[in-house]
Coordinates of C-alpha atoms and ligand atoms in Angstrom, one line a residue:
X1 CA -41.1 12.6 3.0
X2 CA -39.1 11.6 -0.1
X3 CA -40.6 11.5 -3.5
X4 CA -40.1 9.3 -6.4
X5 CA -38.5 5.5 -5.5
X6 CA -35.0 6.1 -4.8
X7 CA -32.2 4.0 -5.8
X8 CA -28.6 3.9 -4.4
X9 CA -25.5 4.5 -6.1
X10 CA -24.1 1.0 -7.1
X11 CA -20.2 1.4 -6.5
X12 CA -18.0 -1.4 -7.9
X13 CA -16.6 -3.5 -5.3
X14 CA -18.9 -2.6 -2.7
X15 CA -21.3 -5.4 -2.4
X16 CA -23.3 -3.9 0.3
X17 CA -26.6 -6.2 -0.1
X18 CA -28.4 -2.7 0.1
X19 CA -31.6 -3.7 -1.8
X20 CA -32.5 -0.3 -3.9
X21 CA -35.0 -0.8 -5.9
X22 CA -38.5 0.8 -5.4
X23 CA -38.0 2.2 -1.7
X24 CA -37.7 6.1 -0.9
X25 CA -34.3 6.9 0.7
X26 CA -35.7 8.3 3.1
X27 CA -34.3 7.3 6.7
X28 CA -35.7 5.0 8.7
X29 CA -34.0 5.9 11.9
X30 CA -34.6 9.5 12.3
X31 CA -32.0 11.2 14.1
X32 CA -33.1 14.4 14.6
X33 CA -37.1 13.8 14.1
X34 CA -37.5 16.5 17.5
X35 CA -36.8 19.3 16.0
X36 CA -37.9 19.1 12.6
X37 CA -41.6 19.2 11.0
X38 CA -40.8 17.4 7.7
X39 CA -38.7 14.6 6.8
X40 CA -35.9 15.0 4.2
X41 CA -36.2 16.0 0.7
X42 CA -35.7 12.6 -1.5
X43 CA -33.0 14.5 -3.2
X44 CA -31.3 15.0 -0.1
X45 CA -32.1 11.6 1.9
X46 CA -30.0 10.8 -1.9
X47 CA -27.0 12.8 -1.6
X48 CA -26.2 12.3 2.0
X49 CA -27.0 8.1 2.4
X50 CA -23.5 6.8 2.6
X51 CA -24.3 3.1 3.7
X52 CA -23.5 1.9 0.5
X53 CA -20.1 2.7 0.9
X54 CA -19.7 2.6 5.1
X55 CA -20.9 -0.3 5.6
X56 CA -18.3 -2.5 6.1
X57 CA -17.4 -0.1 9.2
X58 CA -20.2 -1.7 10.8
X59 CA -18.2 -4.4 12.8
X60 CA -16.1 -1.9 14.4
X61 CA -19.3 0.6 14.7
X62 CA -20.5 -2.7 17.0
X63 CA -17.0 -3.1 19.0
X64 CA -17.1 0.8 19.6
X65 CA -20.6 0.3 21.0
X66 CA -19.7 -2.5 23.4
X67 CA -17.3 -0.8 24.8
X68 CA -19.4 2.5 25.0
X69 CA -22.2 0.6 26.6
X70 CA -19.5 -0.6 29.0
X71 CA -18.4 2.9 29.8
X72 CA -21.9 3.9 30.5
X73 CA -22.8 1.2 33.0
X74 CA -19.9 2.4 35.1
X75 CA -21.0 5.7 34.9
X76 CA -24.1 4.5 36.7
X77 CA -25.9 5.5 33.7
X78 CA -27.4 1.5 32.6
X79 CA -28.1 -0.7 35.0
X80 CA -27.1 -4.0 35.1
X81 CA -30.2 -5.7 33.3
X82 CA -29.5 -3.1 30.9
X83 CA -26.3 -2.9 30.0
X84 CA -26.5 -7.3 29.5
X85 CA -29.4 -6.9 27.2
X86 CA -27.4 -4.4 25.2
X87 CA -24.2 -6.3 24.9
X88 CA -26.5 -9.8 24.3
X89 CA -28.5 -7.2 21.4
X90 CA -25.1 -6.0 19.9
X91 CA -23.5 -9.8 19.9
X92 CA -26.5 -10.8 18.4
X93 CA -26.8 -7.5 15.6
X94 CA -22.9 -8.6 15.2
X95 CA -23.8 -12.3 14.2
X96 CA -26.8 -11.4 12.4
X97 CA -24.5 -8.6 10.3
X98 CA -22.0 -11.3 9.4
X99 CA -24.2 -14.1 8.3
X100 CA -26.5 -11.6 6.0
X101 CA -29.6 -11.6 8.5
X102 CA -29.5 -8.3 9.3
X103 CA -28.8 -5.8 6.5
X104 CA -28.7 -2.0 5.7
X105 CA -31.3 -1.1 3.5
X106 CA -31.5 1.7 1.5
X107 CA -33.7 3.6 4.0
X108 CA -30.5 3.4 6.0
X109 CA -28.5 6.6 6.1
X110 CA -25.6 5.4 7.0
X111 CA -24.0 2.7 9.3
X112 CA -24.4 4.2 12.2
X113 CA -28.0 4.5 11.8
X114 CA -28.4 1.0 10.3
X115 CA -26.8 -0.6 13.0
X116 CA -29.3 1.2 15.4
X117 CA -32.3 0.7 13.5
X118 CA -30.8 -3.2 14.1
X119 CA -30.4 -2.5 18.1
X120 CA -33.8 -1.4 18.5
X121 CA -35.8 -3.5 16.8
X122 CA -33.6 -6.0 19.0
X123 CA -33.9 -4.5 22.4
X124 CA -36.6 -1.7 21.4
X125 CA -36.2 1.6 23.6
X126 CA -33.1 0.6 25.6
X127 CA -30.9 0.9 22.0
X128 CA -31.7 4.0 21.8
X129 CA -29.5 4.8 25.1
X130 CA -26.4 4.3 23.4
X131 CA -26.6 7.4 22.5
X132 CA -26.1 9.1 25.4
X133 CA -22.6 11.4 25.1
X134 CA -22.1 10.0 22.1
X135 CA -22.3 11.1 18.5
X136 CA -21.5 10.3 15.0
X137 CA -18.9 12.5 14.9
X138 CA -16.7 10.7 17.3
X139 CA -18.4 6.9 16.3
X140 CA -17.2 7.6 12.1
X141 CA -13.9 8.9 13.4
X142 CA -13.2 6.0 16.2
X143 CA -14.4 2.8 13.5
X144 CA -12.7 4.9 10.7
X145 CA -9.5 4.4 12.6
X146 CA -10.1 1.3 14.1
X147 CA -10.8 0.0 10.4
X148 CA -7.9 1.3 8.7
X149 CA -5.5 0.3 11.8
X150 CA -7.3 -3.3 11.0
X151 CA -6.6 -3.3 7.4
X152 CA -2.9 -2.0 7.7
X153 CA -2.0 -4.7 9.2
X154 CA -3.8 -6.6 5.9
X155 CA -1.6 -4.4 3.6
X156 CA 1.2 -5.2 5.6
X157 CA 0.7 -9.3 5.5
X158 CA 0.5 -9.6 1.6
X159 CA 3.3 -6.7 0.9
X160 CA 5.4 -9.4 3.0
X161 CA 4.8 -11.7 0.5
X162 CA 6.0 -9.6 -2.5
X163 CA 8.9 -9.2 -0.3
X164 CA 9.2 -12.3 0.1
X165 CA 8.7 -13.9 -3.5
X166 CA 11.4 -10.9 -4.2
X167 CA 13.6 -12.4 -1.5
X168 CA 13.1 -16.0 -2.8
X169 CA 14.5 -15.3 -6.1
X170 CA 17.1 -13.4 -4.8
X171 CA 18.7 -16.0 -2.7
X172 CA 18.4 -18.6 -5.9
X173 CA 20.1 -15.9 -8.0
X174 CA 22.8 -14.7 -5.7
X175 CA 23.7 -18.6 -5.3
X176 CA 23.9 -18.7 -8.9
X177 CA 25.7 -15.4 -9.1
X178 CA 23.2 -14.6 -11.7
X179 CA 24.4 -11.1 -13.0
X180 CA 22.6 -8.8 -14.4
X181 CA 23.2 -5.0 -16.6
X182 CA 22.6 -2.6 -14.1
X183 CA 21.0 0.5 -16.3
X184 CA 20.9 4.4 -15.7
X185 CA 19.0 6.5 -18.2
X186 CA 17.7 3.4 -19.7
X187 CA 21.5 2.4 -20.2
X188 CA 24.0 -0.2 -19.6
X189 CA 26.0 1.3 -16.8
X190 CA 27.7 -1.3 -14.6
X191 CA 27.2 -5.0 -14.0
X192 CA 25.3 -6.1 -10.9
X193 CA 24.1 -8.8 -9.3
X194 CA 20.6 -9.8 -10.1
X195 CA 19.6 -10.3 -6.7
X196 CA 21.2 -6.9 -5.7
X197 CA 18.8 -5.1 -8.2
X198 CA 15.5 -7.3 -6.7
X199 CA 16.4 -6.7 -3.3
X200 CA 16.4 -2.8 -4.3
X201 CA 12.5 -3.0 -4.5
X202 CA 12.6 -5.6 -1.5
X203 CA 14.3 -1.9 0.2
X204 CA 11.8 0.3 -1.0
X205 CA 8.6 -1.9 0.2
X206 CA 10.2 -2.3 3.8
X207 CA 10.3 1.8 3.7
X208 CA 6.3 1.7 2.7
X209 CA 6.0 -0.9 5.4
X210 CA 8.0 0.9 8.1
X211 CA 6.0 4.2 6.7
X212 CA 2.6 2.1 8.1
X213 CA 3.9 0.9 11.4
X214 CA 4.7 5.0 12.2
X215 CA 1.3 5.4 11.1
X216 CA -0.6 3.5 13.3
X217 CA 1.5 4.8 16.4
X218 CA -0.4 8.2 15.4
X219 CA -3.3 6.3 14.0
X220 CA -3.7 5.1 17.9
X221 CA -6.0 7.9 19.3
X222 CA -9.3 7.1 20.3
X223 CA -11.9 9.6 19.5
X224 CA -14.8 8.5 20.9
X225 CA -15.9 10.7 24.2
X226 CA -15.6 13.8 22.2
X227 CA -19.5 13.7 21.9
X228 CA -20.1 15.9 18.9
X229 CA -17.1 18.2 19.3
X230 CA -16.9 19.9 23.2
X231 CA -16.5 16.5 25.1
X232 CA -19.2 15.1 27.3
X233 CA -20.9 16.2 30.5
X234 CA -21.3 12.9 31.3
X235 CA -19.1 10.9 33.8
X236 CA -17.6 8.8 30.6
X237 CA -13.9 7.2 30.8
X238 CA -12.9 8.0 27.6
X239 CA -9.3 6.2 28.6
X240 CA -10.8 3.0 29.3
X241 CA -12.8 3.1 26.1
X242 CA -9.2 3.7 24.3
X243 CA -8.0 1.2 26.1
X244 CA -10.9 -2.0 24.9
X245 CA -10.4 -0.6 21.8
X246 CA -6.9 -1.1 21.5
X247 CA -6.1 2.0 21.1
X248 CA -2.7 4.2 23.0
X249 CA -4.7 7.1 24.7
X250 CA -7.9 9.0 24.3
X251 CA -7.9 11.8 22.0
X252 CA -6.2 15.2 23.9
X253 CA -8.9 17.9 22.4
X254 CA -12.3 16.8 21.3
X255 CA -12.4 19.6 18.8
X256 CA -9.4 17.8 16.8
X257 CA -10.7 14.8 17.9
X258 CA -13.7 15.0 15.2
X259 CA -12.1 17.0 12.9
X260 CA -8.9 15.4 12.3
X261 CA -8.6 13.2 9.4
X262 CA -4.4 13.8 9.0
X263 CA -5.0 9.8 9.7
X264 CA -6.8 8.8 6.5
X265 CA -4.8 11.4 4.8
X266 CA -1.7 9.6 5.9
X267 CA -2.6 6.3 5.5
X268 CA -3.7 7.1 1.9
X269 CA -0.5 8.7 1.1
X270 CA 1.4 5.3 2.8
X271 CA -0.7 4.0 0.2
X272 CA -0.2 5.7 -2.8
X273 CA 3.7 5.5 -2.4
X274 CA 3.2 1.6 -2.3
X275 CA 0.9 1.9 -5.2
X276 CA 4.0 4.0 -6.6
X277 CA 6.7 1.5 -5.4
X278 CA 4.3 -1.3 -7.1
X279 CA 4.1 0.5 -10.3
X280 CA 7.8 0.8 -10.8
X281 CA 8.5 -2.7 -10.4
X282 CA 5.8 -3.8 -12.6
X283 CA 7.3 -1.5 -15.1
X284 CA 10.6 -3.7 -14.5
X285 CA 8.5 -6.7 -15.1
X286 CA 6.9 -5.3 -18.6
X287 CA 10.5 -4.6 -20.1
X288 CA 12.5 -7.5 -18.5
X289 CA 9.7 -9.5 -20.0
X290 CA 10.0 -8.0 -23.8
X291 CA 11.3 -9.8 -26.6
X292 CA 14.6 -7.3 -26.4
X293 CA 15.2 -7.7 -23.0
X294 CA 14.1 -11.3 -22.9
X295 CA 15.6 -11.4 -19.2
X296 CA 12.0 -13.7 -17.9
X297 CA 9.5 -14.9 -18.5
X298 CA 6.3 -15.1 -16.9
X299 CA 4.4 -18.0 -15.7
X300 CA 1.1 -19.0 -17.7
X301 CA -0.8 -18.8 -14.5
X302 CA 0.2 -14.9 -14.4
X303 CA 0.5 -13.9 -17.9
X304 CA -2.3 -13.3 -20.3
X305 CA -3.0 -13.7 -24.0
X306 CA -4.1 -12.1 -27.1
X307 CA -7.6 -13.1 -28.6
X308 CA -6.1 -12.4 -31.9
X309 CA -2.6 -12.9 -31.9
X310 CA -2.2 -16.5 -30.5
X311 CA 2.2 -15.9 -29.8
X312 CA 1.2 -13.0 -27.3
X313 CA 2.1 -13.5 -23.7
X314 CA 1.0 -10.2 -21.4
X315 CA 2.6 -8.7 -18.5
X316 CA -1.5 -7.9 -17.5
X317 CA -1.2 -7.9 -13.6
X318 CA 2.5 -6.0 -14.1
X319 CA 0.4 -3.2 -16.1
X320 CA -2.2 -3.4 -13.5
X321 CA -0.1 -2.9 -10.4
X322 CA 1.5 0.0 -12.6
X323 CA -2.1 1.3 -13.6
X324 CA -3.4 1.0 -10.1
X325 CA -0.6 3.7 -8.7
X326 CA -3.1 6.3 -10.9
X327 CA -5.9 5.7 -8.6
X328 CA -4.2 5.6 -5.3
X329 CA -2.5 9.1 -6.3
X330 CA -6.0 10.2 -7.2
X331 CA -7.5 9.0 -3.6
X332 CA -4.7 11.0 -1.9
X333 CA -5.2 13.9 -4.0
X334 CA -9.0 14.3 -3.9
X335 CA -8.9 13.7 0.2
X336 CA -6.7 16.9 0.4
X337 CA -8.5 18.9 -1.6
X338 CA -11.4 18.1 0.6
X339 CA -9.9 18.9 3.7
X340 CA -8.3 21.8 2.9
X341 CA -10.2 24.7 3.4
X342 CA -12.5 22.8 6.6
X343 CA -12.9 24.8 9.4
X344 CA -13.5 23.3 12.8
X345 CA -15.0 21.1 13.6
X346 CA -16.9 18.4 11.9
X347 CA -18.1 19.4 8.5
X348 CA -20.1 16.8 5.9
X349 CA -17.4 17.0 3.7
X350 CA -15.5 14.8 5.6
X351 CA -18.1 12.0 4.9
X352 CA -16.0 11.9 2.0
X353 CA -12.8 10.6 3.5
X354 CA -14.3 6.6 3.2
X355 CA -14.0 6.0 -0.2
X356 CA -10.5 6.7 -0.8
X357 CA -9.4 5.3 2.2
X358 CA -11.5 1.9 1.1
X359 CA -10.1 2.4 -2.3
X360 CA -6.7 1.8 -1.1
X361 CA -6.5 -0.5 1.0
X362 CA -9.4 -2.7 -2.0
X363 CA -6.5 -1.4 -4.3
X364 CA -3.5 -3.1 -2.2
X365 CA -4.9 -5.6 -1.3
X366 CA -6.0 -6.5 -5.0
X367 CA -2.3 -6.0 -6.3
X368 CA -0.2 -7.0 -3.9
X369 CA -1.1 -10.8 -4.1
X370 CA -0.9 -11.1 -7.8
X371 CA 2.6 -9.4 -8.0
X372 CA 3.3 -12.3 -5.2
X373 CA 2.6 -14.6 -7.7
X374 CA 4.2 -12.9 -10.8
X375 CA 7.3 -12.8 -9.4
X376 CA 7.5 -16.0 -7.3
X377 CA 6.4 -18.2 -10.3
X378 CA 8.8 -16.0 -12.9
X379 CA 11.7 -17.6 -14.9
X380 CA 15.0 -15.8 -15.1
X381 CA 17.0 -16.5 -18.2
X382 CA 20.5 -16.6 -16.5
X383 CA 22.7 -17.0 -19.7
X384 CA 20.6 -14.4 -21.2
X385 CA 21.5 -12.0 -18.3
X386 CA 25.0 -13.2 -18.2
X387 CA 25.2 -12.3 -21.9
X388 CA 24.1 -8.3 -21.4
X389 CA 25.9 -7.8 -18.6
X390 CA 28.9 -6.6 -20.0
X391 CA 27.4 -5.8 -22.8
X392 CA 27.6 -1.8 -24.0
X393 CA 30.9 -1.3 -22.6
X394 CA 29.5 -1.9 -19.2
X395 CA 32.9 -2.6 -17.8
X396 CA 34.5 0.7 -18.7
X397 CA 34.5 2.3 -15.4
X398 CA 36.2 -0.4 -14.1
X399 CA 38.9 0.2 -16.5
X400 CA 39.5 3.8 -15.2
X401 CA 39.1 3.0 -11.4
X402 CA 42.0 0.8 -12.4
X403 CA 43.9 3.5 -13.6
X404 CA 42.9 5.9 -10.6
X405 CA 44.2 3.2 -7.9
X406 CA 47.8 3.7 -10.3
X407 CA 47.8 7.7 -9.8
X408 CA 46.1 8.5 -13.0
X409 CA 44.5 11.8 -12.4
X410 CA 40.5 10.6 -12.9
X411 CA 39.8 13.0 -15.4
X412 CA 42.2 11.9 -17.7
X413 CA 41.4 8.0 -17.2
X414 CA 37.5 8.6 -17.7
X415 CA 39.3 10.3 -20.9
X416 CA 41.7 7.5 -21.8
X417 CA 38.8 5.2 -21.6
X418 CA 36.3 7.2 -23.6
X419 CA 38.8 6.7 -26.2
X420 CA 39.1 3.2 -25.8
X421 CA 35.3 3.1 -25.9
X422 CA 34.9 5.2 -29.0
X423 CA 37.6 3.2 -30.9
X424 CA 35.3 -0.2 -29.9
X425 CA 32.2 1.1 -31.6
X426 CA 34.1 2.5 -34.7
X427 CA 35.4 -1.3 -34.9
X428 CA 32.5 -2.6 -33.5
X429 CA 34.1 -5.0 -30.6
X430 CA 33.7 -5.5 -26.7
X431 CA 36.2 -3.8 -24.8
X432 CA 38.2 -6.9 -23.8
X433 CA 38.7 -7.2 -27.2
X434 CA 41.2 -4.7 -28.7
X435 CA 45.1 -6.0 -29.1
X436 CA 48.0 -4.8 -26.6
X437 CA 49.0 -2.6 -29.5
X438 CA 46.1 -1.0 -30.4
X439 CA 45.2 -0.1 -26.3
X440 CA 48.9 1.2 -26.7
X441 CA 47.7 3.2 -29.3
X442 CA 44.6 5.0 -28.1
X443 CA 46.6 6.0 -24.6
X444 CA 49.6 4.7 -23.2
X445 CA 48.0 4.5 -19.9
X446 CA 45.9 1.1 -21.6
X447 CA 48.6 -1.5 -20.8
X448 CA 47.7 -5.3 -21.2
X449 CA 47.1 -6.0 -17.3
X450 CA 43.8 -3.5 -17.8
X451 CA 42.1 -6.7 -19.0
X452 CA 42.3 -8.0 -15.8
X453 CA 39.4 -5.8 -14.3
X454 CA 37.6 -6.8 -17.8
X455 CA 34.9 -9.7 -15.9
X456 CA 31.8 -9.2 -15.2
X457 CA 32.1 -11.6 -11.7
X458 CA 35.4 -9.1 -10.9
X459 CA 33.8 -5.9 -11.3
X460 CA 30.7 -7.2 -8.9
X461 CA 33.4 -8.4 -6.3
X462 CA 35.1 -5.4 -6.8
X463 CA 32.4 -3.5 -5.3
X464 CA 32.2 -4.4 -2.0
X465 CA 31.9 -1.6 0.3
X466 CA 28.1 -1.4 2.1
X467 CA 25.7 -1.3 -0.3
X468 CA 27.6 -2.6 -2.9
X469 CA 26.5 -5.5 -5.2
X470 CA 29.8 -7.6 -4.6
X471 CA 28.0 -11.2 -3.5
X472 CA 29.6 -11.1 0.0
X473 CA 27.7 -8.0 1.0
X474 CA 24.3 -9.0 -1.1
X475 CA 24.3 -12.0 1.1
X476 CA 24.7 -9.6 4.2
X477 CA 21.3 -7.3 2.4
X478 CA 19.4 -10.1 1.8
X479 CA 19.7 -11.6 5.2
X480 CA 19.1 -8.4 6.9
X481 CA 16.1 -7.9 5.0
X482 CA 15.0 -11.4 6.2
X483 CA 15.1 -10.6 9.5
X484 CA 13.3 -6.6 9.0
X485 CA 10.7 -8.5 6.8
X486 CA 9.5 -11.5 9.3
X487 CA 9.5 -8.5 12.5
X488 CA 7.1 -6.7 9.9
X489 CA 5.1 -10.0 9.3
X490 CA 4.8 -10.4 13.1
X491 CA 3.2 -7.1 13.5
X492 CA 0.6 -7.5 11.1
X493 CA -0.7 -10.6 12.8
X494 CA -0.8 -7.8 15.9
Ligands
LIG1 N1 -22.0 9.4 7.8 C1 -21.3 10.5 8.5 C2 -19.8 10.6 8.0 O1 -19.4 9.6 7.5 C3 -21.4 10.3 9.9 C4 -21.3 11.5 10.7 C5 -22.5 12.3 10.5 N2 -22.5 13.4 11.4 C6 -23.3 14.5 11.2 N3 -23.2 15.5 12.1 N4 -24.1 14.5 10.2 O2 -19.2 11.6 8.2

């Protein structure tokens, strides 16, 4: 029916070549046109048409119909004439989709119904067999997952270039010994090695990474063959449908099979922790890059500018990556709150599982590159770094691990020090500074060899247990993570 013109949403980023103006939404492919005596309500055809945003599922909607059209012909159920002029139709739809010739339109519901409306007015009547023990419950479900396993592997690729331009600086650093003031609470604590503190993120990406590859190992359930929730009466082999599809094993209970989404849940929390892990480093980036800090600087290419104040150099696509982590939280928490009170099994809600999903892996794959090129093109200022490394008393536990390895109770050496420390900010000196007398004076345990532990490249060595930032062991990290990194950039090219 429809009423007035309808137009589609326009969503950002989501070129879908949908033409909206001036046609009712009203679909062309009518699913259900049996039973009913009027078409949709405009306002309806409005609300439900998610094409704009599904249809970049449409190349896997075509690779689950292959191998659908496959199972069938086994089943006796096409012959062979048929099953030939289907595959040859669904090549053909699946050129036609990629170079622009065939297009949704807004008529189109969503992709599943596009994509048919494109099979039959390629092969006519015989598309419309395709349907047979299917539904789109188990076709938005199957290309869903087969999508996001797709796009993981995507994800995956560029976060192994942040790892990597991480990495790359490392190595230069840790040849140069390149320290750097390792902070709690915002603070000067203890001296590290720069390299040890970039290879901390380098850590906490692999752990996103490593999150995705468990993923997909769950991810890899094929649910097409649960027809619209019970299974199908007819003979289908829903195992050699998993199978072509590259998936581990059919789904075990069609019911779960079309209402599960714990795998676009999971994927957008895998997400959102990146985003997170993203964020945080960017927020590195914005203060090493201050004026106070003034620990690097940022290539032109990757900094921008001020249309007013002609000096400023901005940390935009840190801010960005940090910004992003908002809507990637946001996806994740809006795609919980819709599943959560679902009963079985399908339910239209879960139409609404797409967009956040898309959004994250739009949102990685946005982010991840340009931190690649932030931090591979960005300038350390060693001497800088060298400079504030001791700085703020940084050295003082040193001083009282000293004392410890001598039998000093620790208690009364983190005490001895303090004093030490206090008397350096009343006369305003570094630690290594204060006369044999004057140690003498503020506790007898301070005797002249404490100085010895008072370097910056000593306290770093001095810490070299596993985990430890001593150079030795960072060598040991780095080439470890080497090795973790390339496996992980082989199994994206999976
Ligand atoms: N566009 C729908 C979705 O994304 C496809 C499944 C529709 N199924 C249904 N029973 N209406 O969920």
């Amino acid at each position: 029916m429809g009423g007035a013109p309808g137009t589609l949403p326009e969503r950002e980023g989501q070129s879908t070549g949908v033409v909206v103006s001036g046609e009712p939404v009203t679909s062309a492919v009518r699913l259900w046109g049996g039973r009913f005596e009027s078409g949709p309500a405009d306002s309806l055809a409005r609300l439900s048409t998610s094409v704009q945003f599904d249809w970049r599922l449409a190349r896997y909607d075509l690779l689950a119909s292959g191998a659908h059209a496959r199972v069938l012909h086994r089943a006796g159920l096409l012959d062979d004439d048929e099953v030939a002029r289907l595959l040859a139709a669904i090549d053909e739809l699946s050129r036609d989709c990629q170079t622009g010739a065939f297009r949704p339109s807004a008529a189109d519901e969503d992709v599943h119904t596009a994509l048919e409306r494109g099979l039959l007015e390629r092969v006519g009547s015989l598309g419309g067999r395709l349907r047979a023990g299917r539904s789109r419950n188990d076709q938005v479900a199957t290309d869903l997952r087969l999508y996001l396993r797709d796009h993981a592997r995507q994800v995956v690729a560029r976060l192994a270039e942040v790892q990597t331009a991480l990495m790359d600086q490392a190595e230069r650093h840790l040849a140069e010994r390149t320290p750097a003031p390792g902070m709690t609470h915002m603070q000067h604590a203890q001296p590290v090695l720069l390299a040890h503190q970039l290879l901390a993120h380098v850590h906490a990406l692999a752990r996103d990474v490593a999150r995705l590859r468990d993923w997909d190992k769950r991810a890899a359930i094929c649910p097409l063959g649960s027809g619209a929730l019970a299974g199908s009466s007819l003979p289908l082999d829903p195992a050699a449908v998993a199978a072509e599809l590259g998936f581990d094993a059919p789904a075990g209970n069609s019911m779960d099979a079309v209402a599960d989404r714990d795998f676009a849940a999971e994927f957008c929390f895998a997400a959102a922790l990146t985003g997170v892990h993203l964020s945080r480093l960017g927020e590195e980036v914005v203060l090493w890059t201050t004026h106070e800090f003034g620990w690097a600087e940022i290539d032109d290419a990757y900094a921008t500018g001020s249309s007013i104040m002609p000096q400023k150099k901005n940390a935009d696509v840190a801010e960005l990556a940090r910004g992003k982590a908002g809507r990637l939280i946001g996806g994740l928490a809006g795609l919980l709150t819709t599943l959560k009170g679902l009963p079985l099994t399908y339910n239209r809600d879960l139409q609404e599982d797409k967009e956040p999903a898309f959004d994250a892996v739009d949102t990685l794959l946005l982010v991840a590159p340009a931190m690649a090129g932030l931090l591979s093109s960005m300038r350390f200022h060693a001497e800088r770094l060298t400079r504030s490394a001791a700085a703020g008393h940084a050295l003082a536990t040193d001083v009282a691990e000293l004392l410890v390895r001598r039998g000093v109770p620790f208690r009364e050496a983190h005490e001895a020090v303090g004093h030490l420390v206090v008397w350096c900010q009343v006369h305003d000196c570094e630690l290594g500074e204060v006369s044999d007398e004057d140690m003498q004076k503020v506790s007898p345990h301070l005797t002249p060899d404490v100085r010895s532990v008072l370097s910056v490249a000593g306290a770093i060595a001095a810490r070299d247990q596993t985990g430890g930032t001593a150079p030795e062991r960072v060598a040991e990290q780095l080439d470890s993570l080497r090795h973790v990194v390339a496996a992980d950039a082989a199994w994206a090219s999976t």
